[in-house]
Each structure stands twice: as structure tokens, then as C-alpha cells.
Short mmCIF file of C-alpha atoms in Angstrom, two decimals:
data_model
loop_
_atom_site.label_atom_id
_atom_site.label_comp_id
_atom_site.label_asym_id
_atom_site.label_seq_id
_atom_site.Cartn_x
_atom_site.Cartn_y
_atom_site.Cartn_z
CA UNK A 1348 32.55 -120.06 -160.30
CA UNK A 1349 32.27 -116.50 -159.31
CA UNK A 1350 29.67 -113.95 -160.64
CA UNK A 1351 29.39 -110.47 -160.57
CA UNK A 1352 25.95 -109.33 -158.91
CA UNK A 1353 23.77 -106.12 -159.72
CA UNK A 1354 25.69 -104.51 -156.75
CA UNK A 1355 28.80 -104.68 -158.20
CA UNK A 1356 27.21 -102.28 -160.92
CA UNK A 1357 26.41 -99.75 -158.39
CA UNK A 1358 29.02 -99.90 -155.42
CA UNK A 1359 32.27 -98.68 -156.00
CA UNK A 1360 35.09 -99.39 -153.67
CA UNK A 1361 35.41 -95.91 -152.42
CA UNK A 1362 31.65 -96.41 -151.15
CA UNK A 1363 32.65 -99.12 -148.70
CA UNK A 1364 33.16 -97.21 -145.53
CA UNK A 1365 34.13 -99.35 -142.24
CA UNK A 1366 33.65 -98.64 -138.61
CA UNK A 1367 31.73 -95.37 -139.14
CA UNK A 1368 31.03 -93.26 -136.17
CA UNK A 1369 27.55 -92.03 -135.68
CA UNK A 1370 25.43 -91.67 -132.80
CA UNK A 1371 21.89 -91.91 -134.36
CA UNK A 1372 20.51 -93.23 -137.64
CA UNK A 1373 20.16 -89.30 -138.60
CA UNK A 1374 23.93 -88.97 -138.33
CA UNK A 1375 24.50 -91.85 -140.12
CA UNK A 1376 22.41 -90.54 -142.95
CA UNK A 1377 24.23 -87.11 -142.85
CA UNK A 1378 27.48 -88.96 -143.46
CA UNK A 1379 26.43 -90.86 -146.36
CA UNK A 1380 24.68 -88.03 -148.03
CA UNK A 1381 28.02 -86.49 -147.72
CA UNK A 1382 29.86 -89.43 -149.16
CA UNK A 1383 27.32 -89.13 -152.22
CA UNK A 1384 27.68 -85.39 -152.89
CA UNK A 1385 31.59 -85.80 -152.66
CA UNK A 1386 32.08 -88.99 -154.77
CA UNK A 1387 28.95 -88.89 -157.02
CA UNK A 1388 27.84 -84.97 -157.16
CA UNK A 1389 24.55 -85.47 -155.93
CA UNK A 1390 23.78 -82.56 -153.51
CA UNK A 1391 23.78 -83.85 -149.95
CA UNK A 1392 20.41 -82.28 -148.85
CA UNK A 1393 18.41 -84.07 -151.61
CA UNK A 1394 20.16 -87.41 -150.55
CA UNK A 1395 19.52 -86.78 -146.77
CA UNK A 1396 16.02 -85.48 -147.37
CA UNK A 1397 15.10 -88.70 -149.88
CA UNK A 1398 16.61 -91.00 -147.16
CA UNK A 1399 14.67 -89.43 -144.38
CA UNK A 1400 11.55 -89.08 -145.97
CA UNK A 1401 11.48 -92.80 -147.16
CA UNK A 1402 12.46 -93.88 -143.29
CA UNK A 1403 9.09 -91.75 -142.63
CA UNK A 1404 7.01 -94.19 -144.64
CA UNK A 1405 8.43 -97.02 -142.26
CA UNK A 1406 11.77 -98.53 -140.95
CA UNK A 1407 14.15 -99.92 -143.41
CA UNK A 1408 15.71 -102.03 -141.13
CA UNK A 1409 15.95 -105.51 -142.07
CA UNK A 1410 16.87 -107.17 -138.78
CA UNK A 1411 20.07 -109.09 -138.10
CA UNK A 1412 21.64 -105.98 -137.71
CA UNK A 1413 21.15 -104.44 -141.04
CA UNK A 1414 19.14 -101.75 -142.81
CA UNK A 1415 18.74 -100.62 -146.04
CA UNK A 1416 18.03 -96.91 -146.04
CA UNK A 1417 17.13 -96.09 -149.65
CA UNK A 1418 15.49 -92.84 -151.60
CA UNK A 1419 14.69 -91.86 -154.85
CA UNK A 1420 16.46 -88.66 -156.38
CA UNK A 1421 15.37 -86.33 -159.14
CA UNK A 1422 17.76 -86.55 -162.06
CA UNK A 1423 19.85 -89.44 -161.07
CA UNK A 1424 20.62 -91.54 -164.32
CA UNK A 1425 21.55 -94.73 -162.68
CA UNK A 1426 21.29 -96.10 -159.07
CA UNK A 1427 24.34 -95.74 -156.83
CA UNK A 1428 24.91 -97.71 -153.60
CA UNK A 1429 27.09 -97.31 -150.50
CA UNK A 1430 27.65 -99.75 -147.64
CA UNK A 1431 28.85 -98.41 -144.20
CA UNK A 1432 29.70 -100.68 -141.20
CA UNK A 1433 28.77 -98.45 -137.96
CA UNK A 1434 31.36 -98.49 -135.10
CA UNK A 1435 28.30 -99.44 -132.92
CA UNK A 1436 24.75 -100.09 -133.98
CA UNK A 1437 21.96 -97.23 -133.78
CA UNK A 1438 18.45 -97.58 -133.19
CA UNK A 1439 16.73 -97.71 -136.45
CA UNK A 1440 13.10 -98.35 -135.50
CA UNK A 1441 11.52 -96.55 -132.79
CA UNK A 1442 8.53 -98.79 -132.92
CA UNK A 1443 10.41 -101.97 -131.94
CA UNK A 1444 13.89 -100.97 -131.03
CA UNK A 1445 15.61 -102.78 -133.66
CA UNK A 1446 19.07 -101.58 -134.31
CA UNK A 1447 21.16 -101.67 -137.42
CA UNK A 1448 25.02 -101.28 -137.88
CA UNK A 1449 25.27 -102.58 -141.33
CA UNK A 1450 23.70 -100.17 -143.85
CA UNK A 1451 23.47 -100.69 -147.46
CA UNK A 1452 22.52 -97.11 -148.78
CA UNK A 1453 21.02 -97.12 -152.09
CA UNK A 1454 19.93 -94.19 -154.26
CA UNK A 1455 17.73 -94.64 -157.22
CA UNK A 1456 16.27 -92.34 -160.02
CA UNK A 1457 13.10 -90.83 -159.47
CA UNK A 1458 11.08 -93.47 -161.90
CA UNK A 1459 11.26 -96.93 -160.24
CA UNK A 1460 12.32 -99.53 -162.31
CA UNK A 1461 13.09 -103.36 -162.05
CA UNK A 1462 16.32 -102.91 -161.34
CA UNK A 1463 15.70 -101.45 -158.18
CA UNK A 1464 13.26 -103.83 -156.97
CA UNK A 1465 16.04 -106.59 -158.10
CA UNK A 1466 18.42 -104.55 -155.98
CA UNK A 1467 16.37 -104.59 -152.79
CA UNK A 1468 15.95 -108.58 -153.28
CA UNK A 1469 19.68 -109.04 -153.87
CA UNK A 1470 20.38 -107.00 -150.28
CA UNK A 1471 17.67 -109.13 -148.44
CA UNK A 1472 19.06 -112.32 -149.79
CA UNK A 1473 22.67 -111.10 -148.37
CA UNK A 1474 20.96 -110.24 -145.12
CA UNK A 1475 19.66 -113.71 -144.56
CA UNK A 1476 23.30 -115.18 -145.07
CA UNK A 1477 24.62 -115.82 -141.84
CA UNK A 1478 28.32 -116.49 -142.93
CA UNK A 1479 28.02 -112.97 -145.19
CA UNK A 1480 26.54 -111.05 -142.11
CA UNK A 1481 29.52 -112.47 -139.95
CA UNK A 1482 31.97 -111.32 -142.27
CA UNK A 1483 30.59 -108.13 -143.22
CA UNK A 1484 30.73 -107.45 -139.29
CA UNK A 1485 34.41 -108.60 -138.68
CA UNK A 1486 36.39 -107.79 -142.05
CA UNK A 1487 38.63 -105.19 -141.36
CA UNK A 1488 39.53 -104.67 -145.41
CA UNK A 1489 37.49 -102.40 -147.31
CA UNK A 1490 38.32 -104.08 -150.48
CA UNK A 1491 37.23 -107.78 -148.97
CA UNK A 1492 34.24 -106.31 -148.01
CA UNK A 1493 33.45 -104.75 -151.46
CA UNK A 1494 34.46 -108.41 -152.88
CA UNK A 1495 32.03 -110.02 -150.61
CA UNK A 1496 29.20 -107.44 -151.43
CA UNK A 1497 29.57 -107.81 -155.47
CA UNK A 1498 30.29 -111.26 -156.02
CA UNK A 1499 27.94 -114.42 -155.90
CA UNK A 1500 29.57 -117.58 -155.57
CA UNK A 1501 27.97 -120.52 -157.68
CA UNK A 1502 28.93 -124.09 -157.10
#
């Protein structure tokens, strides 16, 4: 049986971008900010500042080449997400040198909700799934990647 997960509510197919050329975490954030502005009308400067501000509090790297850059956006009604696979991993955590090439961008309304915490937990579960990480790293079809991220198989 296939069940849609929380990610399916907030990750449109157009927000799955593979093999993004970015030379640094900052460049990846700038590209994601542009996507959120173009696809969702959220000002890119607000997105970028929110992501960078959160990152200053502590790295959002999860390990296993994954990170969850996220931020709160004033005036946002519902959470929205994007998934970027970078062409080459970038250094994410200056303290320990961890790199990330699979990035889950998560924007949430200013007021934190249980859904925000549930989404972070869901992404953490995905990060611990070796088969899923491998598929996200190698799959070339954005539609298939979207499917992998938005469905959970229950047996």
C-alpha cells in the first residue's frame, strides 16, 4: 500500500531540481530563494535572509550528505518545500566540515506549528533510509524523485 506523506502536501513537482550547479551553501540558498520567489511569490531576499539566519544558529546538515535548510517567513500561510540535488556537494558545516548535496528546503509560517516539527521528523527519517538516500543521489527523473519523496510504502 502506498500512502502520501506530509511532504506530499508541500512539495510540488516543479520544486524538485536535480544537479544544481552551486559552488557554496550560500549560492545554493540564493538559487532556492529565486525558485520560491518565481514559483510561490515569496520575496527571495526574505527567503535568503531566513535560511542564512537559521544556519547561523547551527548547521542544518543531517549527515549522510543531506541537509534541511529551513526558515520562518512572515506572512506565509502554509509550509512549502523544495528539494535540490547539487551537482557537487558543498561544505555545510564549517565546524566539522560536513558536506551536503541533497538539500530539503523548508519554509514555514512565522508561528511554529506541530506540522513544522512533524516535517522535520519526516525528513530525518528519510535521511536515515540508506536505500532512499542512494535513489535520491542517482535517480535522473525529477518525477521519480518527487514520487520517492512524497510517498511512503507500508507493507
